[in-house]
Amino acid sequence: MRDETLLATARAARSRAYAPYSRFAVGAALLTADGDLFTGSNMENASFGLTVCAERVALWSAVHAGCRSFSLLAVAADCSPPPTPCGACLQALWELAGDIGVIMGNLAGEVVRRSLSGLLPEPFGGVAPEPAFDAATDAAAEIWRLPASLRPIGYVRNEFNDRAAIQARYKRALSQVVIDADLEEGLHRLEEEKRIIIIGYLDRAKGYALKERRSGRGGEVYGVFACRDPRRPNHIAQSEVELVERQGPVLTVRGLDLLNGTPVLDIKTVLPPEEPKTAP
Ligand code: THU
């Protein structure tokens, strides 16, 4: 991405600032190593000290989305010279993003380019910006790499809180799929179906293995795309179940292999069988 594009994004992000006290809107755009973009704007509060700068809003939303590798930050405000990130933001960026490039711009078109280490030559915590994440935190990040555009529509309610219990018994067990009340209209006439497809988000799955022994397949080796193992590159589940009953936004289904509390992303009907071919 061009520097100008990143800066334009930071300028646009200013419009989302909540800055009624200072009336000084700041926008930030953070580019990840994978080319994803996260924006932020300053968020103020009547208790002034609670204010969070645009840069940290962008940084933390990126980290929350599972990003751990960054290349460039752009910051924009209506001041001359262009705004330099404050010391607190530089310190936070140093720990999570390392020595990235920083582009600072204003509305008059002035641009200043620096490196993070140029702006913060002696950060707290030494020189090596190795993020202090442990394996558990990394696994959690993997879970939350759910794009923000996917909106869970409900969740699963059943007696299964761990994998071992569900594997043995899900086929005959009843589960409830509880759909958000504001989406209930979308279930209109679903009760006419005998079998439906539930798409879930495997929120407790961690990472994936392309090829390994699969417990659900007699302990034999299968590729991840040749089995239903929850540990897959995208933790999406698809289950075809029997629809036993619908009561308003609550579906009772049989045969759902999803744990209690699993977010549900979608419901679909099963493809109708092909029309039998008539003889010519
Ligand atoms: N601000 C930022 O958003 N980024 C900075 O690097 C410095 C300051 C915000 C915080 C506050 O809402 C306003 O600018 C005035 O200080």
PDB file of C-alpha atoms and ligand atoms in Angstrom:
ATOM      1  CA  MET A   1       0.000   0.000   0.000  1.00  0.00           C
ATOM      2  CA  ARG A   2       1.227   3.473  -0.814  1.00  0.00           C
ATOM      3  CA  ASP A   3       2.173   5.788   2.064  1.00  0.00           C
ATOM      4  CA  GLU A   4      -0.326   8.333   0.741  1.00  0.00           C
ATOM      5  CA  THR A   5      -3.131   5.784   0.902  1.00  0.00           C
ATOM      6  CA  LEU A   6      -2.261   4.921   4.471  1.00  0.00           C
ATOM      7  CA  LEU A   7      -2.146   8.592   5.400  1.00  0.00           C
ATOM      8  CA  ALA A   8      -5.479   9.242   3.670  1.00  0.00           C
ATOM      9  CA  THR A   9      -6.945   6.409   5.737  1.00  0.00           C
ATOM     10  CA  ALA A  10      -5.611   8.014   8.930  1.00  0.00           C
ATOM     11  CA  ARG A  11      -7.112  11.329   7.871  1.00  0.00           C
ATOM     12  CA  ALA A  12     -10.460   9.660   7.249  1.00  0.00           C
ATOM     13  CA  ALA A  13     -10.291   7.928  10.635  1.00  0.00           C
ATOM     14  CA  ARG A  14     -10.285  11.364  12.318  1.00  0.00           C
ATOM     15  CA  SER A  15     -13.979  11.656  11.565  1.00  0.00           C
ATOM     16  CA  ARG A  16     -14.680   8.934  14.115  1.00  0.00           C
ATOM     17  CA  ALA A  17     -12.832  10.714  16.940  1.00  0.00           C
ATOM     18  CA  TYR A  18     -14.693  11.332  20.168  1.00  0.00           C
ATOM     19  CA  ALA A  19     -12.956  14.520  21.242  1.00  0.00           C
ATOM     20  CA  PRO A  20     -15.567  16.927  22.675  1.00  0.00           C
ATOM     21  CA  TYR A  21     -13.146  18.251  25.311  1.00  0.00           C
ATOM     22  CA  SER A  22     -10.026  19.049  23.322  1.00  0.00           C
ATOM     23  CA  ARG A  23     -11.811  19.401  19.957  1.00  0.00           C
ATOM     24  CA  PHE A  24      -8.579  18.025  18.518  1.00  0.00           C
ATOM     25  CA  ALA A  25      -9.354  15.007  16.311  1.00  0.00           C
ATOM     26  CA  VAL A  26      -6.556  12.541  15.604  1.00  0.00           C
ATOM     27  CA  GLY A  27      -6.711   9.599  13.209  1.00  0.00           C
ATOM     28  CA  ALA A  28      -4.374   6.618  12.957  1.00  0.00           C
ATOM     29  CA  ALA A  29      -4.011   3.807  10.423  1.00  0.00           C
ATOM     30  CA  LEU A  30      -1.844   0.785  11.161  1.00  0.00           C
ATOM     31  CA  LEU A  31      -0.745  -1.531   8.374  1.00  0.00           C
ATOM     32  CA  THR A  32      -0.004  -5.156   9.277  1.00  0.00           C
ATOM     33  CA  ALA A  33       2.687  -7.282   7.656  1.00  0.00           C
ATOM     34  CA  ASP A  34      -0.108  -9.178   5.873  1.00  0.00           C
ATOM     35  CA  GLY A  35      -1.507  -5.991   4.347  1.00  0.00           C
ATOM     36  CA  ASP A  36      -4.506  -5.664   6.654  1.00  0.00           C
ATOM     37  CA  LEU A  37      -5.429  -2.219   7.868  1.00  0.00           C
ATOM     38  CA  PHE A  38      -6.645  -1.130  11.305  1.00  0.00           C
ATOM     39  CA  THR A  39      -7.756   2.371  12.115  1.00  0.00           C
ATOM     40  CA  GLY A  40      -8.259   4.317  15.317  1.00  0.00           C
ATOM     41  CA  SER A  41      -9.219   7.755  16.531  1.00  0.00           C
ATOM     42  CA  ASN A  42      -8.844   9.449  19.901  1.00  0.00           C
ATOM     43  CA  MET A  43     -11.438   8.595  22.541  1.00  0.00           C
ATOM     44  CA  GLU A  44     -11.847  11.176  25.289  1.00  0.00           C
ATOM     45  CA  ASN A  45     -13.729  11.108  28.569  1.00  0.00           C
ATOM     46  CA  ALA A  46     -15.105  13.628  31.047  1.00  0.00           C
ATOM     47  CA  SER A  47     -12.538  12.166  33.398  1.00  0.00           C
ATOM     48  CA  PHE A  48      -9.766  13.500  31.165  1.00  0.00           C
ATOM     49  CA  GLY A  49      -7.069  11.053  32.196  1.00  0.00           C
ATOM     50  CA  LEU A  50      -9.050   8.158  30.715  1.00  0.00           C
ATOM     51  CA  THR A  51      -8.512   9.455  27.199  1.00  0.00           C
ATOM     52  CA  VAL A  52      -6.948   6.982  24.777  1.00  0.00           C
ATOM     53  CA  CYS A  53      -5.026   8.261  21.757  1.00  0.00           C
ATOM     54  CA  ALA A  54      -5.845   7.298  18.184  1.00  0.00           C
ATOM     55  CA  GLU A  55      -2.657   5.259  17.847  1.00  0.00           C
ATOM     56  CA  ARG A  56      -3.442   2.958  20.753  1.00  0.00           C
ATOM     57  CA  VAL A  57      -7.036   2.497  19.611  1.00  0.00           C
ATOM     58  CA  ALA A  58      -5.706   1.271  16.242  1.00  0.00           C
ATOM     59  CA  LEU A  59      -2.940  -0.823  17.800  1.00  0.00           C
ATOM     60  CA  TRP A  60      -5.139  -2.586  20.297  1.00  0.00           C
ATOM     61  CA  SER A  61      -7.919  -3.332  17.862  1.00  0.00           C
ATOM     62  CA  ALA A  62      -5.330  -4.914  15.550  1.00  0.00           C
ATOM     63  CA  VAL A  63      -3.869  -7.014  18.355  1.00  0.00           C
ATOM     64  CA  HIS A  64      -7.354  -7.986  19.464  1.00  0.00           C
ATOM     65  CA  ALA A  65      -8.083  -9.143  15.901  1.00  0.00           C
ATOM     66  CA  GLY A  66      -5.080 -11.473  16.167  1.00  0.00           C
ATOM     67  CA  CYS A  67      -2.431  -9.431  14.333  1.00  0.00           C
ATOM     68  CA  ARG A  68       1.083  -9.585  15.710  1.00  0.00           C
ATOM     69  CA  SER A  69       3.208  -8.305  12.885  1.00  0.00           C
ATOM     70  CA  PHE A  70       3.127  -4.714  11.661  1.00  0.00           C
ATOM     71  CA  SER A  71       4.891  -2.605   9.091  1.00  0.00           C
ATOM     72  CA  LEU A  72       3.717   1.004   9.101  1.00  0.00           C
ATOM     73  CA  LEU A  73       1.708   3.512  11.118  1.00  0.00           C
ATOM     74  CA  ALA A  74       0.172   6.712   9.786  1.00  0.00           C
ATOM     75  CA  VAL A  75      -1.105   9.465  12.081  1.00  0.00           C
ATOM     76  CA  ALA A  76      -3.037  12.534  10.984  1.00  0.00           C
ATOM     77  CA  ALA A  77      -4.305  15.675  12.688  1.00  0.00           C
ATOM     78  CA  ASP A  78      -5.000  19.304  11.828  1.00  0.00           C
ATOM     79  CA  CYS A  79      -1.793  20.829  13.176  1.00  0.00           C
ATOM     80  CA  SER A  80       1.552  22.023  11.922  1.00  0.00           C
ATOM     81  CA  PRO A  81       3.994  20.450  12.145  1.00  0.00           C
ATOM     82  CA  PRO A  82       2.098  17.134  11.790  1.00  0.00           C
ATOM     83  CA  PRO A  83       1.363  15.262  15.032  1.00  0.00           C
ATOM     84  CA  THR A  84       4.017  13.106  16.654  1.00  0.00           C
ATOM     85  CA  PRO A  85       2.593  10.149  18.622  1.00  0.00           C
ATOM     86  CA  CYS A  86       2.822  10.765  22.348  1.00  0.00           C
ATOM     87  CA  GLY A  87       5.345   8.921  24.501  1.00  0.00           C
ATOM     88  CA  ALA A  88       2.766   6.504  25.863  1.00  0.00           C
ATOM     89  CA  CYS A  89       1.719   5.438  22.364  1.00  0.00           C
ATOM     90  CA  LEU A  90       5.314   5.064  21.234  1.00  0.00           C
ATOM     91  CA  GLN A  91       6.014   2.789  24.192  1.00  0.00           C
ATOM     92  CA  ALA A  92       2.893   0.682  23.507  1.00  0.00           C
ATOM     93  CA  LEU A  93       3.760   0.470  19.805  1.00  0.00           C
ATOM     94  CA  TRP A  94       7.342  -0.506  20.570  1.00  0.00           C
ATOM     95  CA  GLU A  95       6.265  -3.495  22.608  1.00  0.00           C
ATOM     96  CA  LEU A  96       3.611  -4.789  20.216  1.00  0.00           C
ATOM     97  CA  ALA A  97       4.766  -3.620  16.796  1.00  0.00           C
ATOM     98  CA  GLY A  98       8.549  -3.146  17.147  1.00  0.00           C
ATOM     99  CA  ASP A  99      10.547  -0.737  15.041  1.00  0.00           C
ATOM    100  CA  ILE A 100       7.929   0.099  12.395  1.00  0.00           C
ATOM    101  CA  GLY A 101       7.860   3.149  10.152  1.00  0.00           C
ATOM    102  CA  VAL A 102       5.787   6.137  11.264  1.00  0.00           C
ATOM    103  CA  ILE A 103       4.272   8.628   8.815  1.00  0.00           C
ATOM    104  CA  MET A 104       2.820  11.797  10.271  1.00  0.00           C
ATOM    105  CA  GLY A 105       0.634  14.079   8.212  1.00  0.00           C
ATOM    106  CA  ASN A 106      -1.691  17.044   8.503  1.00  0.00           C
ATOM    107  CA  LEU A 107      -4.556  18.418   6.448  1.00  0.00           C
ATOM    108  CA  ALA A 108      -2.284  20.898   4.677  1.00  0.00           C
ATOM    109  CA  GLY A 109      -0.316  18.082   3.066  1.00  0.00           C
ATOM    110  CA  GLU A 110       2.823  18.268   5.239  1.00  0.00           C
ATOM    111  CA  VAL A 111       4.330  14.814   5.798  1.00  0.00           C
ATOM    112  CA  VAL A 112       7.081  13.713   8.189  1.00  0.00           C
ATOM    113  CA  ARG A 113       8.547  10.198   8.074  1.00  0.00           C
ATOM    114  CA  ARG A 114      10.397   8.586  10.979  1.00  0.00           C
ATOM    115  CA  SER A 115      11.100   5.151  12.415  1.00  0.00           C
ATOM    116  CA  LEU A 116       9.658   4.242  15.789  1.00  0.00           C
ATOM    117  CA  SER A 117      13.167   3.886  17.216  1.00  0.00           C
ATOM    118  CA  GLY A 118      13.950   7.355  15.876  1.00  0.00           C
ATOM    119  CA  LEU A 119      11.031   8.781  17.861  1.00  0.00           C
ATOM    120  CA  LEU A 120      11.658   6.650  20.953  1.00  0.00           C
ATOM    121  CA  PRO A 121      15.387   5.882  21.054  1.00  0.00           C
ATOM    122  CA  GLU A 122      15.462   4.470  24.575  1.00  0.00           C
ATOM    123  CA  PRO A 123      12.203   2.650  25.286  1.00  0.00           C
ATOM    124  CA  PHE A 124      11.393   1.055  28.580  1.00  0.00           C
ATOM    125  CA  GLY A 125      11.988  -2.676  28.386  1.00  0.00           C
ATOM    126  CA  GLY A 126      15.258  -2.689  26.480  1.00  0.00           C
ATOM    127  CA  VAL A 127      16.103  -2.942  22.835  1.00  0.00           C
ATOM    128  CA  ALA A 128      14.620  -6.211  21.631  1.00  0.00           C
ATOM    129  CA  PRO A 129      10.926  -5.689  20.903  1.00  0.00           C
ATOM    130  CA  GLU A 130      10.162  -9.402  21.234  1.00  0.00           C
ATOM    131  CA  PRO A 131       6.506  -9.368  22.204  1.00  0.00           C
ATOM    132  CA  ALA A 132       6.129 -10.855  25.664  1.00  0.00           C
ATOM    133  CA  PHE A 133       3.347 -13.253  24.666  1.00  0.00           C
ATOM    134  CA  ASP A 134       3.162 -16.766  25.958  1.00  0.00           C
ATOM    135  CA  ALA A 135       1.802 -19.754  24.078  1.00  0.00           C
ATOM    136  CA  ALA A 136      -1.614 -19.492  25.696  1.00  0.00           C
ATOM    137  CA  THR A 137      -2.029 -15.873  24.623  1.00  0.00           C
ATOM    138  CA  ASP A 138      -0.981 -16.745  21.079  1.00  0.00           C
ATOM    139  CA  ALA A 139      -3.544 -19.514  20.947  1.00  0.00           C
ATOM    140  CA  ALA A 140      -6.181 -17.084  22.132  1.00  0.00           C
ATOM    141  CA  ALA A 141      -5.254 -14.700  19.335  1.00  0.00           C
ATOM    142  CA  GLU A 142      -5.703 -17.537  16.867  1.00  0.00           C
ATOM    143  CA  ILE A 143      -9.247 -17.991  18.127  1.00  0.00           C
ATOM    144  CA  TRP A 144     -10.135 -14.345  17.675  1.00  0.00           C
ATOM    145  CA  ARG A 145      -8.939 -14.025  14.125  1.00  0.00           C
ATOM    146  CA  LEU A 146     -12.637 -14.005  13.366  1.00  0.00           C
ATOM    147  CA  PRO A 147     -13.232 -11.220  10.868  1.00  0.00           C
ATOM    148  CA  ALA A 148     -15.399  -8.525  12.373  1.00  0.00           C
ATOM    149  CA  SER A 149     -17.801  -8.861   9.440  1.00  0.00           C
ATOM    150  CA  LEU A 150     -18.990 -12.245  10.721  1.00  0.00           C
ATOM    151  CA  ARG A 151     -21.798 -11.660  13.159  1.00  0.00           C
ATOM    152  CA  PRO A 152     -22.892 -14.590  15.306  1.00  0.00           C
ATOM    153  CA  ILE A 153     -26.686 -14.981  15.029  1.00  0.00           C
ATOM    154  CA  GLY A 154     -27.107 -17.013  18.196  1.00  0.00           C
ATOM    155  CA  TYR A 155     -25.580 -19.789  20.237  1.00  0.00           C
ATOM    156  CA  VAL A 156     -25.870 -23.469  21.113  1.00  0.00           C
ATOM    157  CA  ARG A 157     -27.381 -24.676  24.369  1.00  0.00           C
ATOM    158  CA  ASN A 158     -26.865 -28.292  25.410  1.00  0.00           C
ATOM    159  CA  GLU A 159     -25.334 -30.493  28.078  1.00  0.00           C
ATOM    160  CA  PHE A 160     -21.958 -30.898  26.387  1.00  0.00           C
ATOM    161  CA  ASN A 161     -19.167 -28.835  27.830  1.00  0.00           C
ATOM    162  CA  ASP A 162     -16.211 -30.836  26.566  1.00  0.00           C
ATOM    163  CA  ARG A 163     -15.254 -32.755  23.456  1.00  0.00           C
ATOM    164  CA  ALA A 164     -15.029 -36.187  25.031  1.00  0.00           C
ATOM    165  CA  ALA A 165     -18.657 -36.094  26.182  1.00  0.00           C
ATOM    166  CA  ILE A 166     -20.010 -34.832  22.899  1.00  0.00           C
ATOM    167  CA  GLN A 167     -18.176 -37.305  20.669  1.00  0.00           C
ATOM    168  CA  ALA A 168     -19.758 -40.250  22.380  1.00  0.00           C
ATOM    169  CA  ARG A 169     -23.322 -38.968  22.525  1.00  0.00           C
ATOM    170  CA  TYR A 170     -24.184 -36.142  20.134  1.00  0.00           C
ATOM    171  CA  LYS A 171     -25.910 -38.269  17.479  1.00  0.00           C
ATOM    172  CA  ARG A 172     -29.055 -38.889  19.514  1.00  0.00           C
ATOM    173  CA  ALA A 173     -28.816 -35.941  21.899  1.00  0.00           C
ATOM    174  CA  LEU A 174     -31.038 -32.862  21.686  1.00  0.00           C
ATOM    175  CA  SER A 175     -29.544 -29.368  21.554  1.00  0.00           C
ATOM    176  CA  GLN A 176     -31.106 -25.968  21.343  1.00  0.00           C
ATOM    177  CA  VAL A 177     -30.032 -23.310  18.921  1.00  0.00           C
ATOM    178  CA  VAL A 178     -31.022 -19.957  20.387  1.00  0.00           C
ATOM    179  CA  ILE A 179     -31.252 -17.212  17.791  1.00  0.00           C
ATOM    180  CA  ASP A 180     -31.003 -13.497  18.683  1.00  0.00           C
ATOM    181  CA  ALA A 181     -34.477 -12.025  19.107  1.00  0.00           C
ATOM    182  CA  ASP A 182     -33.918  -9.310  16.489  1.00  0.00           C
ATOM    183  CA  LEU A 183     -33.218 -11.977  13.857  1.00  0.00           C
ATOM    184  CA  GLU A 184     -36.208 -14.186  14.628  1.00  0.00           C
ATOM    185  CA  GLU A 185     -38.129 -13.151  11.503  1.00  0.00           C
ATOM    186  CA  GLY A 186     -35.387 -14.812   9.487  1.00  0.00           C
ATOM    187  CA  LEU A 187     -36.627 -18.181  10.783  1.00  0.00           C
ATOM    188  CA  HIS A 188     -40.047 -17.760   9.102  1.00  0.00           C
ATOM    189  CA  ARG A 189     -41.195 -21.192   7.795  1.00  0.00           C
ATOM    190  CA  LEU A 190     -38.009 -22.950   8.872  1.00  0.00           C
ATOM    191  CA  GLU A 191     -40.217 -25.413  10.772  1.00  0.00           C
ATOM    192  CA  GLU A 192     -41.279 -26.865   7.396  1.00  0.00           C
ATOM    193  CA  GLU A 193     -37.808 -28.435   7.130  1.00  0.00           C
ATOM    194  CA  LYS A 194     -36.940 -31.850   8.516  1.00  0.00           C
ATOM    195  CA  ARG A 195     -33.192 -31.435   8.319  1.00  0.00           C
ATOM    196  CA  ILE A 196     -31.213 -28.183   8.462  1.00  0.00           C
ATOM    197  CA  ILE A 197     -27.595 -27.103   8.412  1.00  0.00           C
ATOM    198  CA  ILE A 198     -26.071 -25.268  11.357  1.00  0.00           C
ATOM    199  CA  ILE A 199     -22.874 -23.318  10.769  1.00  0.00           C
ATOM    200  CA  GLY A 200     -20.969 -22.608  13.938  1.00  0.00           C
ATOM    201  CA  TYR A 201     -17.751 -20.994  15.039  1.00  0.00           C
ATOM    202  CA  LEU A 202     -15.508 -23.412  16.922  1.00  0.00           C
ATOM    203  CA  ASP A 203     -14.526 -20.937  19.595  1.00  0.00           C
ATOM    204  CA  ARG A 204     -12.599 -23.407  21.715  1.00  0.00           C
ATOM    205  CA  ALA A 205     -10.507 -24.933  18.937  1.00  0.00           C
ATOM    206  CA  LYS A 206      -6.837 -23.982  18.974  1.00  0.00           C
ATOM    207  CA  GLY A 207      -4.670 -24.010  15.846  1.00  0.00           C
ATOM    208  CA  TYR A 208      -4.753 -26.879  13.352  1.00  0.00           C
ATOM    209  CA  ALA A 209      -2.831 -29.881  12.097  1.00  0.00           C
ATOM    210  CA  LEU A 210      -2.873 -30.568   8.351  1.00  0.00           C
ATOM    211  CA  LYS A 211      -2.353 -34.299   8.759  1.00  0.00           C
ATOM    212  CA  GLU A 212      -2.518 -36.345  11.919  1.00  0.00           C
ATOM    213  CA  ARG A 213      -4.286 -39.161  13.711  1.00  0.00           C
ATOM    214  CA  ARG A 214      -7.972 -38.332  13.990  1.00  0.00           C
ATOM    215  CA  SER A 215      -9.810 -39.624  16.998  1.00  0.00           C
ATOM    216  CA  GLY A 216     -13.122 -39.495  15.148  1.00  0.00           C
ATOM    217  CA  ARG A 217     -11.711 -41.779  12.452  1.00  0.00           C
ATOM    218  CA  GLY A 218     -10.460 -44.689  14.483  1.00  0.00           C
ATOM    219  CA  GLY A 219      -7.143 -43.002  15.257  1.00  0.00           C
ATOM    220  CA  GLU A 220      -6.052 -43.199  11.619  1.00  0.00           C
ATOM    221  CA  VAL A 221      -4.173 -40.453   9.785  1.00  0.00           C
ATOM    222  CA  TYR A 222      -6.311 -38.090   7.700  1.00  0.00           C
ATOM    223  CA  GLY A 223      -5.814 -34.606   6.293  1.00  0.00           C
ATOM    224  CA  VAL A 224      -7.683 -31.797   8.020  1.00  0.00           C
ATOM    225  CA  PHE A 225      -9.911 -31.346   4.969  1.00  0.00           C
ATOM    226  CA  ALA A 226     -10.750 -35.028   4.960  1.00  0.00           C
ATOM    227  CA  CYS A 227     -12.298 -35.065   8.427  1.00  0.00           C
ATOM    228  CA  ARG A 228     -14.414 -32.988  10.805  1.00  0.00           C
ATOM    229  CA  ASP A 229     -11.667 -32.202  13.335  1.00  0.00           C
ATOM    230  CA  PRO A 230     -12.344 -28.795  14.944  1.00  0.00           C
ATOM    231  CA  ARG A 231      -8.699 -27.781  14.726  1.00  0.00           C
ATOM    232  CA  ARG A 232      -8.713 -26.325  11.210  1.00  0.00           C
ATOM    233  CA  PRO A 233      -7.272 -23.160   9.576  1.00  0.00           C
ATOM    234  CA  ASN A 234     -10.679 -21.467   9.921  1.00  0.00           C
ATOM    235  CA  HIS A 235     -12.573 -22.777  12.889  1.00  0.00           C
ATOM    236  CA  ILE A 236     -15.864 -23.127  11.054  1.00  0.00           C
ATOM    237  CA  ALA A 237     -18.237 -26.004  11.763  1.00  0.00           C
ATOM    238  CA  GLN A 238     -21.037 -27.319   9.605  1.00  0.00           C
ATOM    239  CA  SER A 239     -23.523 -29.831  10.985  1.00  0.00           C
ATOM    240  CA  GLU A 240     -26.577 -31.325   9.347  1.00  0.00           C
ATOM    241  CA  VAL A 241     -29.180 -31.966  12.039  1.00  0.00           C
ATOM    242  CA  GLU A 242     -32.783 -33.022  12.457  1.00  0.00           C
ATOM    243  CA  LEU A 243     -35.088 -30.107  13.266  1.00  0.00           C
ATOM    244  CA  VAL A 244     -37.337 -31.401  16.014  1.00  0.00           C
ATOM    245  CA  GLU A 245     -39.171 -28.236  16.914  1.00  0.00           C
ATOM    246  CA  ARG A 246     -39.144 -24.466  16.628  1.00  0.00           C
ATOM    247  CA  GLN A 247     -40.478 -22.278  19.402  1.00  0.00           C
ATOM    248  CA  GLY A 248     -40.001 -18.669  18.387  1.00  0.00           C
ATOM    249  CA  PRO A 249     -36.271 -18.011  18.217  1.00  0.00           C
ATOM    250  CA  VAL A 250     -35.348 -21.341  19.836  1.00  0.00           C
ATOM    251  CA  LEU A 251     -34.776 -24.404  17.675  1.00  0.00           C
ATOM    252  CA  THR A 252     -34.591 -27.878  19.153  1.00  0.00           C
ATOM    253  CA  VAL A 253     -32.378 -30.094  17.013  1.00  0.00           C
ATOM    254  CA  ARG A 254     -31.037 -33.624  17.187  1.00  0.00           C
ATOM    255  CA  GLY A 255     -27.511 -34.610  16.193  1.00  0.00           C
ATOM    256  CA  LEU A 256     -25.660 -31.305  16.641  1.00  0.00           C
ATOM    257  CA  ASP A 257     -21.946 -31.850  17.299  1.00  0.00           C
ATOM    258  CA  LEU A 258     -21.279 -28.419  18.789  1.00  0.00           C
ATOM    259  CA  LEU A 259     -20.420 -27.690  22.406  1.00  0.00           C
ATOM    260  CA  ASN A 260     -22.618 -25.765  24.806  1.00  0.00           C
ATOM    261  CA  GLY A 261     -22.199 -22.027  24.194  1.00  0.00           C
ATOM    262  CA  THR A 262     -20.777 -22.292  20.670  1.00  0.00           C
ATOM    263  CA  PRO A 263     -21.583 -19.180  18.590  1.00  0.00           C
ATOM    264  CA  VAL A 264     -23.833 -19.951  15.625  1.00  0.00           C
ATOM    265  CA  LEU A 265     -23.038 -18.066  12.429  1.00  0.00           C
ATOM    266  CA  ASP A 266     -25.743 -19.236  10.067  1.00  0.00           C
ATOM    267  CA  ILE A 267     -28.573 -21.675   9.418  1.00  0.00           C
ATOM    268  CA  LYS A 268     -29.380 -23.091   6.003  1.00  0.00           C
ATOM    269  CA  THR A 269     -31.705 -25.639   4.510  1.00  0.00           C
ATOM    270  CA  VAL A 270     -30.366 -28.858   3.016  1.00  0.00           C
ATOM    271  CA  LEU A 271     -30.163 -28.951  -0.790  1.00  0.00           C
ATOM    272  CA  PRO A 272     -33.335 -30.549  -2.171  1.00  0.00           C
ATOM    273  CA  PRO A 273     -32.756 -33.948  -3.817  1.00  0.00           C
ATOM    274  CA  GLU A 274     -32.306 -33.902  -7.591  1.00  0.00           C
ATOM    275  CA  GLU A 275     -35.520 -34.395  -9.585  1.00  0.00           C
ATOM    276  CA  PRO A 276     -35.659 -37.972 -10.882  1.00  0.00           C
ATOM    277  CA  LYS A 277     -34.869 -38.032 -14.603  1.00  0.00           C
ATOM    278  CA  THR A 278     -37.918 -38.851 -16.729  1.00  0.00           C
ATOM    279  CA  ALA A 279     -37.409 -41.247 -19.586  1.00  0.00           C
ATOM    280  CA  PRO A 280     -37.299 -39.505 -23.011  1.00  0.00           C
TER     281      PRO A 280
HETATM  282  N1  THU B   1      -3.920  12.490  20.967  1.00  0.00           N
HETATM  283  C1  THU B   1      -3.852  11.418  20.130  1.00  0.00           C
HETATM  284  O1  THU B   1      -4.885  10.852  19.728  1.00  0.00           O
HETATM  285  N2  THU B   1      -2.613  10.966  19.736  1.00  0.00           N
HETATM  286  C2  THU B   1      -1.438  11.479  20.169  1.00  0.00           C
HETATM  287  O2  THU B   1      -0.377  10.974  19.848  1.00  0.00           O
HETATM  288  C3  THU B   1      -1.440  12.659  21.068  1.00  0.00           C
HETATM  289  C4  THU B   1      -2.768  13.167  21.516  1.00  0.00           C
HETATM  290  C5  THU B   1      -5.237  12.969  21.387  1.00  0.00           C
HETATM  291  C6  THU B   1      -5.565  12.721  22.822  1.00  0.00           C
HETATM  292  C7  THU B   1      -6.574  13.799  23.123  1.00  0.00           C
HETATM  293  O3  THU B   1      -7.851  13.313  22.810  1.00  0.00           O
HETATM  294  C8  THU B   1      -6.237  14.918  22.133  1.00  0.00           C
HETATM  295  O4  THU B   1      -5.344  14.351  21.196  1.00  0.00           O
HETATM  296  C9  THU B   1      -5.634  16.136  22.810  1.00  0.00           C
HETATM  297  O5  THU B   1      -4.578  15.779  23.620  1.00  0.00           O
END
